[in-house]
Tab-separated table of C-alpha atoms in Angstrom:
chain	number	residue	atom	x	y	z
A	19	UNK	CA	-43.969	46.886	24.510
A	20	UNK	CA	-43.052	43.436	24.188
A	21	UNK	CA	-46.100	41.643	21.788
A	22	UNK	CA	-46.325	37.350	22.592
A	23	UNK	CA	-47.734	35.133	19.626
A	24	UNK	CA	-51.001	35.116	19.391
A	25	UNK	CA	-51.147	38.568	20.102
A	26	UNK	CA	-52.533	41.690	18.233
A	27	UNK	CA	-51.378	44.979	18.481
A	28	UNK	CA	-53.815	47.998	18.409
A	29	UNK	CA	-53.100	50.049	15.391
A	30	UNK	CA	-53.880	53.051	17.208
A	31	UNK	CA	-50.955	51.816	20.590
A	32	UNK	CA	-47.509	53.448	19.183
A	33	UNK	CA	-44.544	50.974	19.218
A	34	UNK	CA	-41.873	50.659	21.116
A	35	UNK	CA	-37.909	49.766	19.759
A	36	UNK	CA	-35.443	48.729	21.074
A	37	UNK	CA	-31.674	49.490	20.706
A	38	UNK	CA	-29.051	46.755	21.630
A	39	UNK	CA	-25.986	49.024	21.488
A	40	UNK	CA	-22.167	46.180	21.726
A	41	UNK	CA	-19.034	47.561	22.417
A	42	UNK	CA	-16.208	46.399	20.907
A	43	UNK	CA	-13.408	44.069	22.438
A	44	UNK	CA	-9.460	44.875	22.463
A	45	UNK	CA	-8.813	42.317	20.081
A	46	UNK	CA	-11.245	44.044	17.652
A	47	UNK	CA	-10.743	47.340	17.892
A	48	UNK	CA	-7.123	46.760	16.841
A	49	UNK	CA	-7.380	43.807	14.022
A	50	UNK	CA	-10.251	47.288	12.756
A	51	UNK	CA	-6.934	49.592	12.525
A	52	UNK	CA	-5.458	49.952	8.891
A	53	UNK	CA	-1.951	47.589	8.301
A	54	UNK	CA	1.016	50.777	9.182
A	55	UNK	CA	4.052	50.034	7.331
A	56	UNK	CA	7.327	48.314	8.939
A	57	UNK	CA	10.226	50.458	10.682
A	58	UNK	CA	12.446	48.548	8.293
A	59	UNK	CA	10.263	49.903	4.711
A	60	UNK	CA	12.015	51.563	2.383
A	61	UNK	CA	10.235	53.624	-0.776
A	62	UNK	CA	12.385	53.057	-3.761
A	63	UNK	CA	9.470	51.905	-6.090
A	64	UNK	CA	10.327	54.284	-9.547
A	65	UNK	CA	7.234	57.238	-10.051
A	66	UNK	CA	4.894	56.865	-13.037
A	67	UNK	CA	6.232	59.825	-13.425
A	68	UNK	CA	9.586	60.016	-15.030
A	69	UNK	CA	12.174	63.048	-15.616
A	70	UNK	CA	13.398	64.407	-18.584
A	71	UNK	CA	17.484	65.841	-18.531
A	72	UNK	CA	18.006	68.205	-21.689
A	73	UNK	CA	20.107	66.239	-23.105
A	74	UNK	CA	17.867	63.864	-23.629
A	75	UNK	CA	15.371	66.562	-24.679
A	76	UNK	CA	18.232	67.673	-27.165
A	77	UNK	CA	19.251	64.658	-28.470
A	78	UNK	CA	19.136	64.090	-32.650
A	79	UNK	CA	19.210	59.451	-33.064
A	80	UNK	CA	22.220	58.761	-36.079
A	81	UNK	CA	21.726	56.676	-38.479
A	82	UNK	CA	22.315	53.258	-36.524
A	83	UNK	CA	19.739	54.451	-34.939
A	84	UNK	CA	17.014	55.410	-38.222
A	85	UNK	CA	17.805	52.470	-39.520
A	86	UNK	CA	16.834	49.697	-36.744
A	87	UNK	CA	14.509	51.889	-35.603
A	88	UNK	CA	12.688	51.234	-39.562
A	89	UNK	CA	10.061	47.647	-39.545
A	90	UNK	CA	10.648	44.571	-40.191
A	91	UNK	CA	9.884	44.374	-44.462
A	92	UNK	CA	8.045	40.884	-44.917
A	93	UNK	CA	9.363	38.602	-46.524
A	94	UNK	CA	8.293	38.809	-50.360
A	95	UNK	CA	5.420	36.198	-51.549
A	96	UNK	CA	4.237	36.889	-47.962
A	97	UNK	CA	0.736	36.408	-47.160
A	98	UNK	CA	-0.963	36.615	-43.723
A	99	UNK	CA	-2.947	34.107	-42.043
A	100	UNK	CA	-6.542	32.813	-43.486
A	101	UNK	CA	-8.941	33.007	-40.583
A	102	UNK	CA	-10.659	30.137	-39.491
A	103	UNK	CA	-14.297	31.058	-39.662
A	104	UNK	CA	-13.453	31.910	-44.008
A	105	UNK	CA	-16.700	33.683	-46.092
A	106	UNK	CA	-18.616	30.818	-47.752
A	107	UNK	CA	-18.940	32.269	-51.712
A	108	UNK	CA	-23.028	31.644	-51.911
A	109	UNK	CA	-21.753	28.616	-55.394
A	110	UNK	CA	-20.369	26.413	-52.246
A	111	UNK	CA	-23.519	27.157	-50.417
A	112	UNK	CA	-25.762	26.311	-53.124
A	113	UNK	CA	-23.439	23.335	-54.575
A	114	UNK	CA	-24.724	20.153	-54.406
A	115	UNK	CA	-22.569	16.889	-54.605
A	116	UNK	CA	-23.269	13.858	-57.289
A	117	UNK	CA	-23.379	10.511	-56.715
A	118	UNK	CA	-19.956	9.617	-56.524
A	119	UNK	CA	-18.921	12.241	-54.736
A	120	UNK	CA	-21.900	10.444	-51.886
A	121	UNK	CA	-20.299	7.595	-52.291
A	122	UNK	CA	-16.870	8.164	-51.263
A	123	UNK	CA	-17.277	10.086	-48.098
A	124	UNK	CA	-19.117	6.886	-47.008
A	125	UNK	CA	-16.763	5.020	-44.364
A	126	UNK	CA	-15.109	1.911	-45.759
A	127	UNK	CA	-16.671	-1.113	-44.502
A	128	UNK	CA	-13.586	-4.103	-43.760
A	129	UNK	CA	-14.880	-7.599	-43.885
A	130	UNK	CA	-13.038	-9.749	-41.643
A	131	UNK	CA	-12.403	-13.980	-44.478
A	132	UNK	CA	-11.035	-16.224	-43.012
A	133	UNK	CA	-9.223	-18.342	-45.646
A	134	UNK	CA	-8.054	-21.695	-45.235
A	135	UNK	CA	-5.129	-21.335	-47.245
A	136	UNK	CA	-2.155	-18.462	-47.939
A	137	UNK	CA	-2.334	-19.193	-51.771
A	138	UNK	CA	-5.122	-18.488	-52.430
A	139	UNK	CA	-6.399	-16.162	-54.896
A	140	UNK	CA	-7.868	-13.188	-52.715
A	141	UNK	CA	-9.121	-11.902	-56.598
A	142	UNK	CA	-11.251	-15.054	-57.629
A	143	UNK	CA	-11.941	-15.004	-53.477
A	144	UNK	CA	-15.909	-14.703	-52.620
A	145	UNK	CA	-16.271	-12.250	-49.696
A	146	UNK	CA	-20.011	-12.407	-47.112
A	147	UNK	CA	-18.995	-17.018	-47.240
A	148	UNK	CA	-18.021	-17.972	-44.410
A	149	UNK	CA	-15.125	-20.628	-44.057
A	150	UNK	CA	-15.266	-23.431	-40.989
A	151	UNK	CA	-12.232	-23.846	-38.958
A	152	UNK	CA	-9.554	-26.131	-39.927
A	153	UNK	CA	-8.832	-28.943	-36.820
A	154	UNK	CA	-6.722	-27.991	-36.264
A	155	UNK	CA	-7.866	-24.831	-35.305
A	156	UNK	CA	-10.403	-25.968	-33.498
A	157	UNK	CA	-8.041	-28.199	-31.763
A	158	UNK	CA	-6.131	-25.422	-31.118
A	159	UNK	CA	-8.696	-23.551	-29.500
A	160	UNK	CA	-9.503	-26.297	-26.916
A	161	UNK	CA	-8.792	-25.608	-24.049
A	162	UNK	CA	-6.744	-27.215	-22.032
A	163	UNK	CA	-7.725	-29.923	-19.841
A	164	UNK	CA	-6.522	-30.348	-16.672
A	165	UNK	CA	-3.828	-33.777	-15.487
A	166	UNK	CA	-5.988	-36.649	-14.150
A	167	UNK	CA	-3.074	-36.545	-11.229
A	168	UNK	CA	-3.721	-33.102	-10.438
A	169	UNK	CA	-3.884	-32.514	-6.510
A	170	UNK	CA	-6.091	-28.598	-5.597
A	171	UNK	CA	-2.948	-26.996	-2.529
A	172	UNK	CA	-3.904	-27.397	0.773
A	173	UNK	CA	-6.279	-25.511	2.508
A	174	UNK	CA	-4.548	-23.503	4.591
A	175	UNK	CA	-5.775	-24.339	8.210
A	176	UNK	CA	-6.525	-28.342	8.091
A	177	UNK	CA	-8.479	-30.302	10.694
A	178	UNK	CA	-6.270	-31.939	12.920
A	179	UNK	CA	-7.211	-35.596	13.939
A	180	UNK	CA	-7.638	-36.321	17.694
A	181	UNK	CA	-4.888	-38.440	17.869
A	182	UNK	CA	-3.015	-35.675	17.494
A	183	UNK	CA	-4.423	-33.496	19.684
A	184	UNK	CA	-4.102	-36.042	22.172
A	185	UNK	CA	-0.426	-37.459	21.562
A	186	UNK	CA	2.152	-36.169	24.465
A	187	UNK	CA	6.013	-36.537	23.536
A	188	UNK	CA	8.248	-37.784	25.150
A	189	UNK	CA	11.449	-36.914	27.343
A	190	UNK	CA	13.190	-37.698	23.596
A	191	UNK	CA	11.633	-35.372	22.240
A	192	UNK	CA	11.097	-32.301	24.727
A	193	UNK	CA	15.206	-32.852	24.957
A	194	UNK	CA	15.475	-32.265	20.801
A	195	UNK	CA	12.947	-29.242	21.414
A	196	UNK	CA	15.373	-27.099	22.902
A	197	UNK	CA	17.521	-24.833	21.912
A	198	UNK	CA	20.998	-25.653	21.547
A	199	UNK	CA	22.861	-23.713	24.630
A	200	UNK	CA	25.893	-21.576	23.513
A	201	UNK	CA	28.745	-18.767	25.309
A	202	UNK	CA	28.684	-15.549	23.448
A	203	UNK	CA	31.758	-14.617	22.375
A	204	UNK	CA	31.877	-11.864	25.069
A	205	UNK	CA	31.931	-14.637	27.493
A	206	UNK	CA	34.646	-16.724	26.516
A	207	UNK	CA	33.407	-19.000	23.619
A	208	UNK	CA	35.940	-20.194	21.763
A	209	UNK	CA	34.433	-20.486	18.503
A	210	UNK	CA	37.791	-22.622	16.238
A	211	UNK	CA	38.328	-25.259	19.644
A	212	UNK	CA	38.489	-28.931	18.274
A	213	UNK	CA	36.726	-31.696	20.798
A	214	UNK	CA	38.403	-33.931	22.004
A	215	UNK	CA	36.272	-36.880	19.801
A	216	UNK	CA	35.961	-34.707	17.265
A	217	UNK	CA	40.434	-35.543	16.772
A	218	UNK	CA	40.422	-39.676	17.718
A	219	UNK	CA	37.063	-39.141	15.633
A	220	UNK	CA	37.773	-42.410	12.505
A	221	UNK	CA	36.476	-41.274	8.764
A	222	UNK	CA	34.191	-43.652	7.169
A	223	UNK	CA	35.196	-44.957	3.598
A	224	UNK	CA	32.685	-43.771	2.809
A	225	UNK	CA	34.403	-40.048	4.108
A	226	UNK	CA	37.184	-40.905	2.532
A	227	UNK	CA	35.582	-42.028	-1.091
A	228	UNK	CA	34.462	-38.173	-1.072
A	229	UNK	CA	37.500	-36.510	0.197
A	230	UNK	CA	39.348	-37.496	-2.839
A	231	UNK	CA	39.729	-35.385	-5.694
A	232	UNK	CA	37.483	-36.163	-9.185
A	233	UNK	CA	40.058	-38.388	-10.909
A	234	UNK	CA	38.596	-35.314	-14.229
A	235	UNK	CA	40.289	-33.632	-12.353
A	236	UNK	CA	43.453	-35.000	-11.557
A	237	UNK	CA	47.472	-34.770	-13.667
A	238	UNK	CA	49.014	-37.911	-13.839
A	239	UNK	CA	52.497	-37.499	-12.871
């Protein structure tokens, strides 16, 4: 009997339950099987029950073995470790600290006092009295001023004037902007060839002056 939502079933009518049966796929049946041992597996693990030979059962330990079997005796004066939580006596639990112990238990307060000169006696100096800093300390404490001619860094992207945008490159600029064409080595380029113009060139007086060695490096003959 199928019941729809919103309907009430009579208590005198029997309920029919549907049993849904599912079939396992071959893959699920394969995974449900227990894992088999590999055919290369060899049982090499020892049994927990070891067989004792008859010679071992009738053997008698030597004096050396008996001496080694004796437990090590602790050194004289050895004491076992104290427990972490030692029991406290009643006297310790009911003890009350003295005013001196309470005073020593307070944390030490360090007072920073500025002195004008290192030669001042600390025993006669009064603690807690603020001392104004010297003019030198105030001068060193003041931030460094920016130089009057300091210029800020130029922005990466700056405005381009209209005359630059409308400028037209001349023929000479276009000629100079082109890279110099040169043949590669495998194309027959000779890097050590001297041009005829360089052979017929004459050095200027300035080049002659720069080519001379320094006077301090010249040896007198």
